[in-house]
């Protein structure tokens, strides 16, 4: 096999430029590893004349992105983004044309991954998406192949670099969410509209992909319970630290007798847990296998270099002929997993209440806990100097989540509370 | 492909038993992932009647291990161990017979890997060895495939669980090496003759395999500078901790203009470095790629379950037909790398001297440093309460290693020193 693998590239943003640079800079090494050259033959993007710092004059320019599916390439790389629209049209057209498809598009995979995997199987061509989850970290490969001998009980991790950047900055500088978010936006680490990141949707897209590969189940993005980090305040991080925890946005997926449980939520992570040491925009994924035990994969979760590294790794696999079903097994072999209810789960919780600083508040909260059958492990009350309110922070003993929910329900509308309580799960 | 992959298994120790258990317990899942069943058809070991907690009555028993090469299997799994002898004979015979070969045998690969890779290429059959490095962690795959788009500048890690168990126990309990080693032996975590582990040879075997896969160079075990942890005392670990470091046995391989540098040595690891958090018998490997940046792979470095997980992952790759050249590229494409001299390297050093507690000792050491051109960043002298000696601990500024060596050379034979100084490198 000395004929080159011919690649068409849709999208010339930072990652697209990165792919061109990686293939150029490491060309000799990649050719030795892949067993043959990997050549970009055609590109498409919105604006041909934009300066991207890479020379695209040697590639065929295609105005209409979806026309890449018909160009003279073996594989199309999609870096356009968006769950639907041009990216999805290109994916469908490419697979229908019998070409391989490589994408970093987690939103599209979360919504249409199964359809695309079926189309790839029908056409007997590769569909690969290492770059869609955790940037440069080869975690799809790690689960699909490295841990393939194991029944995975749980897969979880830090899947959104923007959130982790914000939380670790809040932690190291004692600042509040809104303040750090504004700085992250100014630095370009967070989008102008940051809601996909900070509300957990992006992490949920990635989690649903990880779940499918880890458990051999059909992707079920709709089954992910999603919340983000908007309501975490500096005091939460300080109280958590005093208790021996760090606050992280963690995506957790668990396969159990009750079905598939998937959640993206702010968690308290014990300070001696590997995820507690993951700071800045780094990502990390833990998989727990029934023979291998706990595997950790960690690295850069975003950025042009790391993401391009993952895209090109997929191309090398394809050039080598080392690929198989997208989700580690044929679509027909993927199990249909019902969503496991959260209420049955048992765990410890961190609860933070902002309360009026007056007689009886603590008794009211404690009574609500008692009446819902939730036992308190520790409780801290601190007055807020400015506004006459106080914070009450509770760490519960292990309890069914439905009981904790019931305790919060009992307190709903109470005159003692100023604003919504915050509930974070404690990672075990 | 619904015909089973037929496997012959040589060696029925803990890992061999683990492989049988994994294939049995996860059979349905593995079949879905591999696309076909993986069946053990024949086994061989020293003692047929020994109780291993697994039922081997369904497998053909072969008395002479090397005869497995001729049995009716597609792949032979070798878990016999030993660089030469029966393991090597079996490897040669298996590949010559045109069967695939899977092994966990790092010693054999360090010494004969290239020959075996050539034989596998000639026979067009797989040679795979995920379990040979870092137990259950899919780090061979991570480098060979996951990071394949990158020129790797450096790969390093904690590759020996026994050493890490001893060092972290010394750290957490303030105990001395000899004491903890004896406990590790009693617990079965260290061998009766522990020298392969504690003198760094086992880690060096693994490092030479990692190097080859990471850099695309011929395996060069002979080029690894090896030392172990025998001379680390409790005070070293305490002083390192006071300076913000942990002591770890780290294997480091670096590809540079001067050639390939490989070393296994006790290092000071900054407390905020991922390797500083790796405790007990856990292993971890870091690879630094020119686009992906720093990737970390962490997990169980030994044990029957994790090692069997890696062996079976190799078998699943083979069943899927997803494998290629053993060292990520054909043997002919591997570069011949000359060993880079250590002396040219620049770095910071930790030096510990046990000295007679008398006038002029410090001046003598300081003069030796000055005369060799080594600048001192910090120096601590502490009297040892028992025997009238004192410890002098120096952390140097960055300097060529040849200068540090020269300083120690100047002090050789000095009446001021009681015993050999200890030199540990500081990981940057």
XYZ file of N, CA and C in Angstrom, chain A residues 18 21-22 25-26 29-30 32-35 136-138 141-152 213-217 274 277 290-300 305-306 308-310 312-313 316-317 320-325 328-330 333-335, chain B residues 18 21-22 25-26 29-30 32-35 136-138 141-152 213-217 274 277 290-300 305-306 308-310 312-313 316-317 320-325 328-330 333-335:
390
model
N -4.847 23.439 11.863
C -3.985 22.530 12.620
C -3.759 21.216 11.889
N -1.264 21.729 9.196
C 0.085 21.885 9.767
C 0.676 20.560 10.256
N -0.133 19.762 10.953
C 0.369 18.480 11.460
C 0.813 17.593 10.295
N 4.086 19.183 8.853
C 5.274 19.197 9.717
C 5.769 17.785 10.025
N 4.857 16.853 10.225
C 5.234 15.488 10.610
C 5.098 14.507 9.451
N 7.355 11.264 9.254
C 7.060 10.350 10.353
C 5.686 9.700 10.168
N 4.714 10.498 9.783
C 3.355 9.976 9.595
C 3.336 8.955 8.463
N 5.805 7.019 7.563
C 6.399 5.769 8.074
C 5.400 5.026 8.947
N 4.682 5.762 9.787
C 3.745 5.102 10.695
C 2.524 4.583 9.970
N 2.021 5.356 9.032
C 0.788 4.966 8.348
C 1.057 3.940 7.254
N 2.312 3.818 6.860
C 2.649 2.900 5.780
C 2.453 3.514 4.412
N -7.281 16.053 22.327
C -6.159 15.245 21.878
C -6.007 13.913 22.575
N -6.793 13.659 23.613
C -6.627 12.427 24.387
C -7.237 11.247 23.620
N -6.465 10.191 23.411
C -7.017 9.053 22.639
C -7.928 8.186 23.513
N -10.288 5.551 21.465
C -9.457 4.374 21.208
C -9.178 3.598 22.496
N -8.921 4.324 23.568
C -8.652 3.670 24.848
C -9.808 2.807 25.305
N -11.022 3.264 25.089
C -12.202 2.489 25.486
C -12.543 1.427 24.448
N -12.551 1.845 23.186
C -12.970 0.955 22.099
C -12.049 -0.249 21.969
N -10.735 -0.005 22.215
C -9.734 -1.035 21.968
C -8.929 -1.374 23.227
N -8.381 -0.335 23.866
C -7.500 -0.589 25.003
C -8.182 -1.306 26.151
N -9.423 -0.935 26.425
C -10.150 -1.538 27.539
C -11.163 -2.565 27.057
N -11.033 -2.991 25.794
C -12.085 -3.796 25.158
C -12.343 -5.128 25.840
N -11.388 -5.611 26.621
C -11.580 -6.905 27.281
C -12.502 -6.809 28.490
N -12.830 -5.584 28.891
C -13.543 -5.363 30.150
C -15.006 -5.009 29.978
N -15.809 -5.464 30.911
C -17.107 -4.837 31.112
C -16.819 -3.559 31.889
N -17.178 -2.422 31.313
C -16.934 -1.142 31.986
C -18.154 -0.862 32.865
N -19.516 3.874 23.468
C -18.306 3.101 23.198
C -17.942 2.229 24.409
N -18.155 2.768 25.603
C -17.755 2.032 26.808
C -18.681 0.856 27.090
N -19.970 1.065 26.920
C -20.937 0.062 27.377
C -21.508 -0.800 26.257
N -21.247 -0.421 25.008
C -21.869 -1.162 23.916
C -23.364 -0.908 23.840
N -23.751 0.318 24.170
C -25.166 0.697 24.110
C -25.368 1.751 23.032
N -7.507 11.395 41.278
C -6.792 11.958 40.120
C -7.498 13.175 39.503
N -6.601 16.779 40.611
C -5.358 17.414 40.182
C -5.448 17.945 38.750
N -13.945 -4.248 34.745
C -14.054 -5.307 35.757
C -12.775 -6.129 35.898
N -11.826 -5.980 34.994
C -10.524 -6.626 35.194
C -9.376 -5.620 35.289
N -9.433 -4.589 34.467
C -8.295 -3.652 34.451
C -8.325 -2.701 35.641
N -9.479 -2.566 36.292
C -9.580 -1.582 37.374
C -9.728 -0.183 36.798
N -9.109 0.781 37.453
C -9.296 2.178 37.079
C -8.233 2.658 36.113
N -8.649 3.042 34.923
C -7.744 3.608 33.917
C -7.979 5.105 33.832
N -6.902 5.863 33.731
C -7.026 7.317 33.591
C -6.337 7.773 32.310
N -7.051 8.581 31.552
C -6.484 9.195 30.343
C -6.569 10.709 30.527
N -5.463 11.400 30.361
C -5.461 12.839 30.641
C -4.655 13.596 29.606
N -5.096 14.790 29.280
C -4.359 15.604 28.316
C -5.125 16.850 27.940
N -4.689 17.473 26.854
C -5.327 18.707 26.414
C -6.675 18.405 25.792
N -3.762 22.269 18.038
C -2.768 21.189 17.966
C -3.315 19.867 18.473
N -3.806 19.813 19.720
C -4.326 18.560 20.256
C -5.491 17.989 19.439
N -6.216 18.545 16.279
C -5.692 18.076 14.996
C -4.945 16.759 15.175
N -4.240 16.618 16.284
C -3.532 15.366 16.563
C -4.499 14.186 16.557
N -5.668 14.374 17.159
C -6.662 13.295 17.206
C -7.264 13.021 15.833
N -5.797 13.486 12.944
C -4.793 12.824 12.106
C -4.559 11.381 12.585
N -4.685 11.133 13.905
C -4.591 9.747 14.390
C -5.666 8.884 13.725
N -4.551 8.142 10.272
C -3.494 7.123 10.241
C -4.101 5.726 10.405
N -5.047 5.587 11.333
C -5.744 4.298 11.466
C -6.371 3.879 10.133
N -3.808 2.839 7.647
C -3.299 1.506 7.989
C -4.321 0.408 7.740
N -5.560 0.803 7.548
C -6.628 -0.198 7.457
C -7.008 -0.751 8.817
N -6.628 -0.060 9.891
C -6.932 -0.540 11.238
C -8.149 0.192 11.791
N -9.302 -0.173 11.335
C -10.507 0.446 11.881
C -11.627 -0.569 11.770
N -12.650 -0.326 12.521
C -13.810 -1.213 12.480
C -15.040 -0.400 12.794
N -16.059 -1.047 13.364
C -17.300 -0.331 13.643
C -17.050 0.887 14.536
N -17.364 0.521 18.340
C -16.657 -0.650 18.848
C -17.352 -1.957 18.484
N -18.594 -1.895 18.022
C -19.292 -3.100 17.565
C -20.354 -2.655 16.558
N -20.823 -3.574 15.732
C -21.831 -3.176 14.747
C -23.070 -2.586 15.431
N -25.445 -4.769 17.118
C -25.023 -5.418 18.360
C -25.099 -4.478 19.568
N -25.325 -3.182 19.310
C -25.435 -2.233 20.428
C -26.745 -2.480 21.173
N -26.671 -2.507 22.479
C -27.872 -2.731 23.278
C -28.669 -1.439 23.408
N -5.726 -15.432 34.716
C -6.506 -14.216 34.483
C -7.055 -14.159 33.064
N -9.983 -16.420 32.790
C -11.147 -15.847 33.485
C -11.772 -14.683 32.716
N -10.948 -13.783 32.175
C -11.489 -12.650 31.413
C -12.284 -13.144 30.207
N -15.549 -14.767 31.604
C -16.514 -13.883 32.285
C -17.105 -12.848 31.326
N -16.292 -12.326 30.419
C -16.761 -11.270 29.512
C -17.002 -11.791 28.097
N -19.655 -10.062 25.724
C -19.242 -8.695 25.385
C -18.037 -8.706 24.437
N -17.066 -9.562 24.740
C -15.863 -9.629 23.911
C -16.212 -10.097 22.498
N -19.049 -9.576 20.949
C -19.666 -8.440 20.253
C -18.608 -7.446 19.808
N -17.642 -7.196 20.669
C -16.626 -6.201 20.324
C -15.650 -6.716 19.268
N -15.276 -7.975 19.392
C -14.277 -8.523 18.469
C -14.910 -8.910 17.133
N -16.223 -9.029 17.123
C -16.899 -9.448 15.902
C -16.944 -10.957 15.738
N -2.012 -3.094 32.752
C -3.303 -2.940 32.099
C -3.468 -1.657 31.310
N -2.516 -0.751 31.404
C -2.664 0.556 30.747
C -2.393 0.409 29.253
N -3.329 0.853 28.415
C -3.096 0.695 26.959
C -2.145 1.754 26.426
N -0.633 1.010 22.700
C -1.650 1.482 21.744
C -1.738 3.004 21.740
N -1.649 3.600 22.927
C -1.729 5.057 23.012
C -0.618 5.739 22.229
N 0.571 5.164 22.262
C 1.699 5.745 21.522
C 1.666 5.342 20.061
N 1.463 4.047 19.830
C 1.510 3.501 18.472
C 0.442 4.107 17.579
N -0.748 4.363 18.189
C -1.895 4.791 17.399
C -2.445 6.140 17.866
N -2.701 6.234 19.173
C -3.354 7.447 19.667
C -2.539 8.716 19.442
N -1.222 8.603 19.609
C -0.353 9.771 19.458
C 0.400 9.745 18.139
N -0.069 8.893 17.207
C 0.711 8.621 15.997
C 0.940 9.843 15.116
N 0.130 10.871 15.262
C 0.298 12.057 14.424
C 1.461 12.930 14.876
N 2.021 12.617 16.050
C 3.011 13.494 16.668
C 4.438 12.978 16.568
N 5.369 13.911 16.446
C 6.748 13.597 16.798
C 6.798 13.664 18.318
N 7.146 12.548 18.940
C 7.226 12.521 20.396
C 8.631 12.984 20.789
N 8.518 2.402 20.188
C 7.186 2.700 19.656
C 6.989 4.216 19.548
N 7.511 4.948 20.523
C 7.295 6.397 20.535
C 8.096 7.115 19.455
N 9.352 6.698 19.274
C 10.251 7.468 18.411
C 10.453 6.858 17.027
N 9.983 5.635 16.826
C 10.250 5.000 15.544
C 11.708 4.612 15.398
N 12.313 4.234 16.526
C 13.718 3.815 16.516
C 13.810 2.335 16.879
N 1.735 15.453 37.527
C 0.857 14.275 37.632
C 1.553 13.050 38.238
N 1.414 12.325 42.044
C 0.193 11.796 42.661
C 0.032 10.297 42.434
N 4.531 16.819 19.676
C 4.732 18.199 19.217
C 3.423 18.895 18.861
N 2.318 18.162 18.767
C 1.021 18.821 18.600
C 0.061 18.547 19.746
N 0.061 17.323 20.246
C -0.917 16.988 21.277
C -0.504 17.528 22.644
N 0.764 17.861 22.808
C 1.221 18.284 24.129
C 1.412 17.084 25.030
N 1.085 17.247 26.295
C 1.361 16.205 27.283
C 0.171 15.279 27.473
N 0.376 14.010 27.166
C -0.643 12.988 27.386
C -0.239 12.133 28.569
N -1.208 11.808 29.409
C -0.932 10.955 30.567
C -1.816 9.716 30.510
N -1.197 8.565 30.705
C -1.919 7.291 30.795
C -1.614 6.692 32.161
N -2.614 6.348 32.914
C -2.382 5.877 34.276
C -3.294 4.709 34.622
N -2.775 3.770 35.392
C -3.603 2.639 35.806
C -2.775 1.597 36.530
N -3.349 0.415 36.647
C -2.677 -0.657 37.372
C -1.544 -1.221 36.525
N -5.577 -9.410 36.836
C -6.690 -8.811 36.095
C -6.223 -7.783 35.077
N -5.491 -6.760 35.510
C -5.026 -5.739 34.563
C -4.147 -6.309 33.449
N -4.056 -9.378 32.301
C -4.896 -10.178 31.408
C -5.751 -9.286 30.520
N -6.215 -8.164 31.070
C -6.996 -7.209 30.278
C -6.215 -6.744 29.055
N -4.922 -6.481 29.244
C -4.086 -6.027 28.132
C -3.836 -7.149 27.121
N -5.830 -9.658 26.492
C -7.073 -9.917 25.743
C -7.375 -8.761 24.784
N -6.996 -7.525 25.161
C -7.159 -6.409 24.222
C -6.376 -6.677 22.937
N -8.295 -9.142 20.928
C -9.458 -8.523 20.272
C -9.007 -7.761 19.026
N -7.902 -7.022 19.129
C -7.363 -6.354 17.935
C -7.102 -7.363 16.825
N -10.257 -8.645 15.306
C -10.843 -7.613 14.447
C -10.040 -7.407 13.158
N -8.830 -7.936 13.139
C -7.942 -7.651 12.013
C -7.350 -6.256 12.082
N -7.401 -5.631 13.275
C -6.874 -4.277 13.429
C -5.486 -4.306 14.063
N -4.517 -4.683 13.275
C -3.159 -4.666 13.798
C -2.219 -4.412 12.632
N -1.032 -4.010 12.965
C -0.038 -3.758 11.918
C 1.328 -4.062 12.482
N 2.350 -3.368 11.996
C 3.706 -3.642 12.469
C 3.807 -3.458 13.986
N 4.887 -0.048 15.374
C 4.177 1.063 14.753
C 4.584 1.309 13.309
N 5.697 0.720 12.899
C 6.113 0.843 11.496
C 6.983 -0.370 11.164
N 7.153 -0.692 9.889
C 7.965 -1.861 9.545
C 9.379 -1.719 10.109
N 11.773 0.509 8.503
C 11.548 1.956 8.633
C 12.011 2.504 9.972
N 12.342 1.609 10.913
C 12.815 2.073 12.224
C 14.209 2.668 12.082
N 14.415 3.809 12.685
C 15.724 4.451 12.608
C 16.678 3.809 13.607
